[in-house]
């Protein structure tokens, strides 16, 4: 069928339960009889590229699209309370939809990042007419991405709050482009975190201050903003698109496994993308169109046979699998060894390795997931030359080695301070010596968490980003252990002072043990054999 001609109705008023009115645009496929509705709820506006990508693109294919601005922006009333109003406002929007004479009785939702979170905020409670969801680079809760490993994701949090502060202004587009640069300049200023919003955005940002204030005890603040507990209750068909370098990937994968544990059958696609990568947007739209045609129009011809599709970096190929974790995956422990070696053999006797982390001169980061900007792998040799980074390197691989699945580290550590961060990173060392980051993770330590033995040694377990990567024959697997990843992660001052106001800095001396009694290791997901390639 040729594409439909599209009629646009602008600024439809949608009443909320508290009397606030939100505005929505409706894209109508002319001639379609009671077409299914695709709801997109966005804090980033509803015109321009959003109208083209989410409105016209789907209306031309026979869906009517309601593209709504969240409260507090682009003509919608009220004040934006990030993440806090999407449950109530989303359900009120559904009630309004069902009262419209043009509503055809079936519904889908679509959108990335915050737009995807807005879907999870109402999906378990939406009712049987919600047939399908298409989510990308998002998760059902953003708390763990803000406080990654218990640390604070400074750069991404400040970027987003700076970005949203300028979106609904005359110079909103320019503000969005400048947000990463202004944020990095502010983050590197060395000022207390509570002052960085003014440096970055020119004014105080309430949500950024809330993030700082609720770092130590996040439960109360995040309770009404966390929908992960109800993911398994979602009956709509869900498809997810993520990126190996996306800030939300670990929690998006957790949403997938939660749905699988509840007996659901979601689809999952993970590509070589970062959060702001336009490439995943094209894939996500195509994926959503096929998904909606299958579940709202009864045409499954565009669906693939296997629900999980992964791009294996290093191999440069797509593969399809029946599930995640992929069948046949087994955990393989690569033990830290004397002489800064790394191997699958049992740990040998040896003295601990030592490094000193000084928050006045914090360990920087090269690459790694961040909200805006290119997060693709970078050569980490300049970072590895620093004295505050331990670098463990394995032997040359005799064959191509595929690691696909969750990654973790199991370290035995003693520190001179009770407050410290442990950053762990896996790199792929090429034959020319270039060392490219593959995945990483962080764990913030505090008194008693994790507990120390009588000798002061703590067993520290760190969750890293999941991977789908081939380490080629002749390459080496490398592991970093450090005390920071600044400014992507806020520096740990070593004192336990409040996150927003702390100023006093204490350097920390760390010892990493690796002997038979303390078998420190990185746990990698080895996969032998191959599934269906593309």
Coordinates of C-alpha atoms in Angstrom, one line a residue:
X1 CA 0.0 0.0 0.0
X2 CA 1.4 3.4 -0.9
X3 CA 2.1 5.9 2.0
X4 CA -0.8 7.7 3.4
X5 CA -1.2 11.5 3.1
X6 CA -0.9 13.0 6.6
X7 CA -3.1 15.6 8.2
X8 CA -1.7 17.5 11.2
X9 CA -3.8 18.8 14.1
X10 CA -1.7 21.1 16.3
X11 CA -2.0 22.0 20.0
X12 CA -4.8 19.7 21.2
X13 CA -5.4 20.4 24.9
X14 CA -5.1 17.4 27.2
X15 CA -6.4 17.9 30.8
X16 CA -4.5 16.4 33.7
X17 CA -6.0 15.4 37.0
X18 CA -4.6 18.5 38.8
X19 CA -6.1 21.0 36.3
X20 CA -2.9 21.5 34.3
X21 CA -3.3 21.3 30.5
X22 CA -0.7 19.6 28.3
X23 CA -0.5 20.1 24.5
X24 CA -0.3 17.4 21.9
X25 CA -0.1 17.2 18.1
X26 CA -2.1 14.6 16.2
X27 CA -0.9 13.1 12.9
X28 CA -3.7 11.5 11.0
X29 CA -3.3 9.1 8.0
X30 CA -6.0 10.4 5.6
X31 CA -8.4 7.7 4.6
X32 CA -7.4 5.1 7.2
X33 CA -10.4 3.8 9.1
X34 CA -10.1 4.0 12.9
X35 CA -6.3 3.4 12.7
X36 CA -4.3 2.3 15.8
X37 CA -2.8 5.1 17.9
X38 CA 0.9 5.5 18.6
X39 CA 1.4 7.7 21.7
X40 CA 4.8 9.5 22.1
X41 CA 5.3 11.6 25.3
X42 CA 8.4 13.9 25.2
X43 CA 10.0 16.7 27.2
X44 CA 12.0 17.8 24.1
X45 CA 9.3 19.3 22.0
X46 CA 7.0 17.9 19.3
X47 CA 7.9 19.8 16.1
X48 CA 10.9 19.6 13.8
X49 CA 12.8 16.4 13.8
X50 CA 10.5 14.9 16.5
X51 CA 7.5 15.5 14.4
X52 CA 9.1 14.0 11.3
X53 CA 10.6 10.9 13.0
X54 CA 7.7 10.0 15.3
X55 CA 4.7 11.8 13.7
X56 CA 4.8 11.8 10.0
X57 CA 6.9 8.6 9.6
X58 CA 4.3 6.4 11.3
X59 CA 1.2 8.2 10.1
X60 CA 2.4 7.6 6.5
X61 CA 2.3 3.9 7.3
X62 CA -1.3 3.9 8.6
X63 CA -1.0 4.8 12.3
X64 CA -2.4 7.9 13.9
X65 CA 0.2 9.5 16.2
X66 CA -0.3 11.6 19.3
X67 CA 2.9 13.4 20.1
X68 CA 2.6 15.2 23.5
X69 CA 4.8 17.6 25.3
X70 CA 5.4 16.7 28.9
X71 CA 4.4 19.3 31.5
X72 CA 6.4 22.4 31.8
X73 CA 7.7 22.7 28.3
X74 CA 6.8 23.7 24.7
X75 CA 3.4 25.1 25.6
X76 CA 2.3 22.4 28.1
X77 CA 1.3 23.8 31.5
X78 CA 2.8 23.2 34.9
X79 CA 6.4 22.9 35.9
X80 CA 8.7 20.1 34.8
X81 CA 9.5 17.7 37.7
X82 CA 11.8 15.3 35.9
X83 CA 10.6 11.7 36.1
X84 CA 8.1 12.6 38.8
X85 CA 4.9 13.3 36.9
X86 CA 5.0 10.8 34.1
X87 CA 2.9 8.1 35.8
X88 CA 0.0 10.4 36.6
X89 CA 0.2 12.5 33.5
X90 CA 0.6 9.4 31.3
X91 CA -2.5 7.7 32.7
X92 CA -4.5 11.0 32.4
X93 CA -3.4 11.2 28.8
X94 CA -4.7 7.6 28.2
X95 CA -8.0 8.5 29.8
X96 CA -8.3 11.5 27.4
X97 CA -7.4 9.4 24.4
X98 CA -10.1 6.9 25.2
X99 CA -12.7 9.7 25.2
X100 CA -11.9 10.9 21.7
X101 CA -14.3 9.9 18.9
X102 CA -11.3 9.1 16.6
X103 CA -9.7 6.7 19.0
X104 CA -9.8 3.2 17.4
X105 CA -9.5 1.1 20.5
X106 CA -5.8 -0.1 20.1
X107 CA -2.7 1.6 21.3
X108 CA 1.1 1.5 21.0
X109 CA 3.9 3.6 22.6
X110 CA 7.2 4.6 21.2
X111 CA 10.4 6.6 21.9
X112 CA 13.9 6.6 23.2
X113 CA 15.6 7.6 26.5
X114 CA 13.2 9.8 28.6
X115 CA 10.4 9.0 26.1
X116 CA 11.0 5.3 26.8
X117 CA 11.0 5.9 30.5
X118 CA 7.6 7.6 30.1
X119 CA 6.3 4.4 28.6
X120 CA 7.5 2.2 31.5
X121 CA 5.8 4.7 33.9
X122 CA 2.4 3.7 32.7
X123 CA 2.7 0.4 30.8
X124 CA 1.9 -1.9 33.7
X125 CA -1.3 0.1 34.5
X126 CA -2.4 1.1 30.9
X127 CA -5.0 -1.6 30.3
X128 CA -5.6 -4.2 27.6
X129 CA -5.8 -1.7 24.7
X130 CA -2.0 -1.1 25.0
X131 CA -0.9 -3.8 22.5
X132 CA 2.8 -2.9 21.9
X133 CA 5.8 -0.8 23.1
X134 CA 8.9 0.1 21.3
X135 CA 11.6 1.4 23.7
X136 CA 15.2 2.3 22.9
X137 CA 18.3 3.4 24.9
X138 CA 16.2 3.6 28.1
X139 CA 15.1 1.7 31.2
X140 CA 12.3 1.5 33.7
X141 CA 14.3 3.4 36.3
X142 CA 17.1 6.0 36.0
X143 CA 18.3 5.9 39.6
X144 CA 21.1 3.3 39.0
X145 CA 22.3 5.2 36.0
X146 CA 22.6 8.4 38.1
X147 CA 24.3 6.6 41.0
X148 CA 26.2 4.1 39.0
X149 CA 27.7 1.5 41.4
X150 CA 26.8 3.9 44.3
X151 CA 29.0 6.6 42.8
X152 CA 27.6 9.7 41.1
X153 CA 27.4 9.9 37.3
X154 CA 28.5 13.6 37.4
X155 CA 28.9 14.4 33.7
X156 CA 25.7 12.7 32.4
X157 CA 23.6 14.1 35.2
X158 CA 24.9 17.7 34.7
X159 CA 24.6 17.4 30.9
X160 CA 20.9 16.4 31.1
X161 CA 19.9 19.0 33.6
X162 CA 21.8 21.7 31.7
X163 CA 20.2 20.5 28.4
X164 CA 16.6 20.5 29.7
X165 CA 17.1 24.0 31.3
X166 CA 17.7 25.5 27.9
X167 CA 15.4 23.4 25.7
X168 CA 12.3 25.5 25.9
X169 CA 14.0 28.8 25.3
X170 CA 14.6 31.0 22.2
X171 CA 18.1 29.6 21.9
X172 CA 17.2 26.0 22.9
X173 CA 18.8 24.3 19.9
X174 CA 22.1 26.1 20.5
X175 CA 21.9 25.3 24.2
X176 CA 21.6 21.7 23.5
X177 CA 24.7 21.7 21.3
X178 CA 26.7 23.6 23.9
X179 CA 25.5 21.6 26.9
X180 CA 28.3 19.0 26.8
X181 CA 31.1 21.6 26.5
X182 CA 29.7 23.8 29.2
X183 CA 29.1 20.8 31.5
X184 CA 32.7 19.5 31.1
X185 CA 34.1 22.9 31.8
X186 CA 32.0 23.2 35.0
X187 CA 32.8 19.6 36.1
X188 CA 36.6 20.2 35.7
X189 CA 36.5 23.5 37.6
X190 CA 37.1 21.7 40.9
X191 CA 34.3 23.5 42.6
X192 CA 32.0 21.6 45.0
X193 CA 29.3 19.7 43.1
X194 CA 26.5 21.8 44.5
X195 CA 27.9 24.8 42.6
X196 CA 28.3 23.2 39.3
X197 CA 24.7 23.7 38.0
X198 CA 25.2 27.5 38.1
X199 CA 28.5 27.2 36.4
X200 CA 27.0 25.0 33.7
X201 CA 23.6 26.4 33.1
X202 CA 23.8 29.9 34.5
X203 CA 21.3 29.2 37.3
X204 CA 20.4 26.7 39.9
X205 CA 18.9 23.5 38.6
X206 CA 16.4 21.9 41.1
X207 CA 16.7 18.4 39.7
X208 CA 20.5 18.4 39.8
X209 CA 20.3 19.5 43.4
X210 CA 17.8 16.8 44.1
X211 CA 20.2 14.2 42.7
X212 CA 22.9 15.4 45.0
X213 CA 20.6 15.6 48.1
X214 CA 19.2 12.1 47.6
X215 CA 22.5 10.3 46.9
X216 CA 23.1 8.9 50.4
X217 CA 19.5 7.7 50.9
X218 CA 17.7 7.6 47.5
X219 CA 14.8 5.4 48.4
X220 CA 12.2 8.0 49.4
X221 CA 12.9 10.3 46.4
X222 CA 13.2 7.6 43.8
X223 CA 10.3 5.4 45.0
X224 CA 7.7 7.2 42.8
X225 CA 10.2 7.4 39.9
X226 CA 11.2 3.7 39.8
X227 CA 9.0 1.3 37.8
X228 CA 11.4 -1.6 37.6
X229 CA 9.3 -3.7 40.1
X230 CA 6.3 -3.8 37.8
X231 CA 8.1 -4.5 34.5
X232 CA 7.1 -8.2 34.7
X233 CA 3.5 -7.2 34.9
X234 CA 3.5 -5.5 31.5
X235 CA 1.3 -7.5 29.1
X236 CA 2.0 -5.4 26.0
X237 CA 4.4 -6.8 23.5
X238 CA 7.8 -5.0 24.1
X239 CA 10.8 -4.5 21.8
X240 CA 14.0 -2.9 23.0
X241 CA 16.9 -1.4 21.2
X242 CA 20.1 -0.6 23.0
X243 CA 23.7 0.2 22.5
X244 CA 26.9 -1.4 23.9
X245 CA 28.1 2.1 24.9
X246 CA 24.8 3.5 26.2
X247 CA 24.5 4.9 29.7
X248 CA 21.3 2.8 30.3
X249 CA 22.3 -0.5 28.9
X250 CA 22.8 -2.6 32.1
X251 CA 19.3 -1.6 33.3
X252 CA 17.7 -2.0 29.9
X253 CA 19.1 -5.6 29.8
X254 CA 17.7 -6.1 33.4
X255 CA 14.3 -5.1 32.1
X256 CA 14.6 -7.7 29.4
X257 CA 15.5 -10.5 31.8
X258 CA 12.8 -9.4 34.2
X259 CA 10.2 -9.8 31.5
X260 CA 11.6 -13.2 30.5
X261 CA 11.5 -14.4 34.1
X262 CA 7.8 -13.4 34.1
X263 CA 7.1 -15.5 31.0
X264 CA 7.0 -12.6 28.6
X265 CA 8.7 -12.7 25.2
X266 CA 10.3 -9.3 24.5
X267 CA 12.7 -8.6 21.6
X268 CA 16.1 -7.2 22.3
X269 CA 18.5 -5.5 19.8
X270 CA 21.9 -4.2 20.9
X271 CA 24.2 -2.5 18.4
X272 CA 27.6 -0.7 18.4
X273 CA 26.0 2.6 19.5
X274 CA 26.2 5.3 22.2
X275 CA 23.3 7.2 23.7
X276 CA 23.2 10.2 21.3
X277 CA 24.1 8.1 18.2
X278 CA 21.7 8.9 15.4
X279 CA 22.4 5.4 13.9
X280 CA 20.3 3.6 16.6
X281 CA 17.4 6.0 15.9
X282 CA 17.0 4.8 12.4
X283 CA 17.2 1.1 13.5
X284 CA 14.7 1.8 16.4
X285 CA 12.2 3.4 14.1
X286 CA 12.4 0.5 11.6
X287 CA 12.1 -2.0 14.5
X288 CA 9.1 -0.1 15.9
X289 CA 7.3 0.0 12.6
X290 CA 7.7 -3.8 12.1
X291 CA 6.6 -4.4 15.7
X292 CA 3.5 -2.2 15.5
X293 CA 2.5 -3.8 12.2
X294 CA 2.7 -7.2 13.8
X295 CA 0.9 -6.4 17.0
X296 CA -1.6 -3.8 15.9
X297 CA -2.3 -4.6 12.2
X298 CA -1.8 -8.4 12.3
X299 CA 1.1 -8.3 9.8
X300 CA 4.1 -10.2 11.3
X301 CA 6.1 -10.3 8.0
X302 CA 8.7 -7.9 9.2
X303 CA 9.6 -9.7 12.4
X304 CA 12.8 -11.8 12.6
X305 CA 12.8 -15.4 13.7
X306 CA 15.0 -15.0 16.8
X307 CA 14.1 -12.4 19.5
X308 CA 17.7 -11.3 20.4
X309 CA 19.9 -9.6 17.8
X310 CA 23.4 -8.5 18.8
X311 CA 26.2 -6.8 17.0
X312 CA 29.5 -8.4 18.0
X313 CA 32.1 -5.8 18.1
X314 CA 35.6 -6.9 17.1
X315 CA 33.9 -9.4 14.8
X316 CA 32.0 -6.8 12.9
X317 CA 28.8 -8.9 12.5
X318 CA 25.2 -9.2 13.6
X319 CA 24.1 -12.4 15.2
X320 CA 20.6 -13.6 16.3
X321 CA 20.0 -15.7 19.4
X322 CA 16.9 -17.1 21.1
X323 CA 17.6 -15.4 24.5
X324 CA 19.9 -13.3 26.7
X325 CA 22.2 -14.4 28.3
X326 CA 22.9 -16.3 25.0
X327 CA 22.8 -20.1 25.1
X328 CA 26.2 -21.7 25.8
X329 CA 27.7 -18.8 27.6
X330 CA 29.8 -19.7 30.6
X331 CA 31.6 -17.6 33.1
X332 CA 35.4 -17.6 32.7
X333 CA 37.6 -16.2 35.5
X334 CA 40.7 -14.3 34.5
X335 CA 42.8 -14.0 37.6
X336 CA 45.1 -11.2 38.5
X337 CA 48.6 -12.5 38.7
X338 CA 52.1 -11.3 40.0
X339 CA 53.9 -9.0 37.6
X340 CA 50.6 -7.3 36.5
X341 CA 49.7 -10.4 34.5
X342 CA 46.2 -11.7 33.8
X343 CA 45.4 -15.4 33.0
X344 CA 42.7 -18.1 33.3
X345 CA 45.1 -20.1 35.5
X346 CA 44.8 -20.3 39.3
X347 CA 46.2 -17.3 41.2
X348 CA 49.8 -17.6 42.2
X349 CA 51.5 -16.5 45.4
X350 CA 52.6 -12.9 45.2
X351 CA 52.6 -9.5 47.0
X352 CA 49.7 -7.1 46.5
X353 CA 49.9 -4.3 43.9
X354 CA 49.6 -0.8 45.1
X355 CA 48.3 2.5 43.7
X356 CA 47.4 5.9 45.3
X357 CA 44.3 7.9 44.4
X358 CA 44.4 11.6 45.0
X359 CA 41.1 13.4 44.6
X360 CA 43.0 16.7 44.2
X361 CA 44.4 15.2 41.0
X362 CA 41.7 12.6 40.1
X363 CA 42.2 9.8 37.7
X364 CA 40.6 10.8 34.4
X365 CA 38.7 8.7 31.9
X366 CA 39.1 8.1 28.2
X367 CA 35.9 6.9 26.5
X368 CA 33.1 5.1 28.3
X369 CA 29.3 5.7 28.4
X370 CA 28.1 9.3 28.7
X371 CA 24.8 10.8 27.9
X372 CA 25.8 13.2 25.1
X373 CA 28.9 12.9 23.0
X374 CA 30.6 10.0 21.2
X375 CA 31.2 7.1 23.7
X376 CA 32.9 4.7 21.2
X377 CA 36.1 3.0 22.3
X378 CA 39.3 5.0 22.5
X379 CA 42.9 4.1 22.8
X380 CA 43.7 4.1 26.6
X381 CA 47.5 4.0 26.5
X382 CA 47.8 7.5 27.8
X383 CA 45.6 6.6 30.8
X384 CA 47.5 3.4 31.3
X385 CA 50.8 5.3 31.7
X386 CA 49.5 6.9 34.9
X387 CA 50.8 5.7 38.3
X388 CA 47.3 5.7 39.7
X389 CA 46.1 3.0 37.4
X390 CA 47.0 -0.7 37.7
X391 CA 47.1 -2.5 34.4
X392 CA 46.9 -6.3 34.2
X393 CA 47.5 -7.8 30.8
X394 CA 46.8 -11.4 29.5
X395 CA 48.9 -13.4 27.0
X396 CA 48.4 -13.2 23.2
X397 CA 45.2 -15.1 22.4
X398 CA 45.8 -18.2 20.2
X399 CA 42.3 -18.0 18.7
X400 CA 39.4 -15.6 18.2
X401 CA 37.6 -15.4 21.6
X402 CA 34.0 -14.3 21.8
X403 CA 32.7 -12.7 25.1
X404 CA 29.0 -12.1 25.0
X405 CA 27.0 -11.5 28.2
X406 CA 27.3 -9.9 31.7
X407 CA 30.8 -8.9 33.0
X408 CA 31.8 -8.5 36.7
X409 CA 35.0 -8.2 38.8
X410 CA 35.8 -9.9 42.0
X411 CA 38.6 -8.0 43.8
X412 CA 40.3 -8.2 47.2
X413 CA 41.2 -4.7 48.2
X414 CA 42.6 -2.9 51.2
X415 CA 42.4 0.9 51.4
X416 CA 43.7 3.5 53.8
X417 CA 40.3 5.2 53.8
X418 CA 36.9 3.7 54.3
X419 CA 35.4 6.0 51.6
X420 CA 36.8 5.1 48.1
X421 CA 35.8 4.2 44.6
X422 CA 37.0 1.2 42.6
X423 CA 36.8 1.6 38.8
X424 CA 37.4 -1.6 36.7
X425 CA 37.8 -1.5 33.0
X426 CA 38.3 -4.2 30.3
X427 CA 40.3 -3.3 27.3
X428 CA 41.2 -5.1 24.0
X429 CA 44.9 -4.7 23.3
X430 CA 45.7 -4.8 19.5
X431 CA 49.0 -6.2 18.1
X432 CA 50.3 -2.6 17.6
X433 CA 49.8 -2.0 21.4
X434 CA 46.7 0.2 21.1
X435 CA 44.4 -0.6 24.0
X436 CA 40.7 0.1 23.4
X437 CA 38.2 0.1 26.2
X438 CA 35.4 -2.5 25.9
X439 CA 33.4 -2.1 29.1
X440 CA 33.8 -0.8 32.6
X441 CA 32.1 -0.4 36.0
X442 CA 32.5 1.3 39.3
X443 CA 31.7 0.5 43.0
X444 CA 31.6 3.1 45.7
X445 CA 32.9 1.9 49.1
X446 CA 31.8 3.2 52.4
X447 CA 32.3 2.1 56.0
X448 CA 31.1 -1.5 56.3
X449 CA 30.0 -1.7 52.7
X450 CA 31.4 -4.1 51.8
X451 CA 32.7 -5.2 55.2
X452 CA 36.4 -5.6 55.9
X453 CA 38.0 -8.6 57.6
X454 CA 40.2 -8.4 60.6
X455 CA 43.1 -7.7 58.2
X456 CA 41.3 -4.8 56.6
X457 CA 40.8 -6.6 53.3
X458 CA 37.5 -6.2 51.6
X459 CA 36.0 -8.4 48.9
X460 CA 34.7 -5.9 46.3
X461 CA 32.4 -7.0 43.6
X462 CA 31.9 -4.7 40.6
X463 CA 29.3 -5.0 37.9
X464 CA 30.6 -3.8 34.5
X465 CA 28.6 -3.1 31.4
X466 CA 27.5 -6.2 29.4
X467 CA 29.5 -7.0 26.3
X468 CA 29.2 -8.6 22.9
X469 CA 32.8 -8.5 21.7
X470 CA 35.4 -10.7 19.9
X471 CA 39.0 -10.5 21.1
X472 CA 40.8 -11.6 17.9
X473 CA 43.7 -14.0 17.7
X474 CA 46.9 -12.2 18.6
X475 CA 45.1 -9.6 20.7
X476 CA 45.3 -9.5 24.5
X477 CA 42.7 -9.0 27.3
X478 CA 43.6 -6.2 29.7
X479 CA 42.1 -5.0 33.0
X480 CA 42.4 -1.6 34.6
X481 CA 41.9 -1.1 38.4
X482 CA 41.8 2.6 39.5
X483 CA 40.2 4.9 42.0
X484 CA 38.3 7.3 39.6
X485 CA 37.0 8.0 36.2
X486 CA 36.7 11.8 36.3
X487 CA 34.6 13.8 35.3
X488 CA 32.3 11.0 34.1
X489 CA 32.1 9.8 37.7
X490 CA 32.3 12.4 40.5
X491 CA 35.6 12.1 42.4
X492 CA 35.5 10.4 45.8
X493 CA 36.9 12.9 48.3
X494 CA 37.7 10.1 50.7
X495 CA 35.9 11.8 53.7
X496 CA 32.3 10.8 53.4
X497 CA 31.2 14.4 53.4
X498 CA 27.8 15.2 51.7
X499 CA 28.1 14.9 47.9
X500 CA 27.0 18.4 47.1
X501 CA 29.0 20.4 49.7
X502 CA 32.1 18.3 50.4
X503 CA 35.4 20.1 50.1
X504 CA 38.0 18.3 52.3
X505 CA 40.1 15.8 50.3
X506 CA 42.0 12.8 51.6
X507 CA 44.2 10.7 49.3
X508 CA 43.8 7.0 49.5
X509 CA 46.4 4.2 49.3
X510 CA 45.0 1.0 47.8
X511 CA 46.4 -2.6 47.8
X512 CA 45.0 -5.2 45.4
X513 CA 45.6 -8.7 46.6
X514 CA 45.8 -11.7 44.1
X515 CA 46.9 -14.9 45.7
X516 CA 45.3 -18.3 46.4
X517 CA 43.6 -16.9 49.5
X518 CA 42.5 -13.7 47.6
X519 CA 41.7 -14.8 44.1
X520 CA 41.0 -11.4 42.5
X521 CA 39.6 -11.8 39.0
X522 CA 37.5 -10.4 36.2
X523 CA 34.6 -12.7 35.2
X524 CA 34.1 -12.7 31.4
X525 CA 31.2 -14.4 29.5
X526 CA 32.9 -16.9 27.1
X527 CA 30.8 -18.1 24.2
X528 CA 32.0 -20.9 21.9
X529 CA 30.5 -21.6 18.6
X530 CA 28.3 -19.1 16.7
X531 CA 24.6 -18.5 16.3
X532 CA 22.8 -17.3 13.2
X533 CA 24.8 -14.5 11.6
X534 CA 23.5 -11.8 9.2

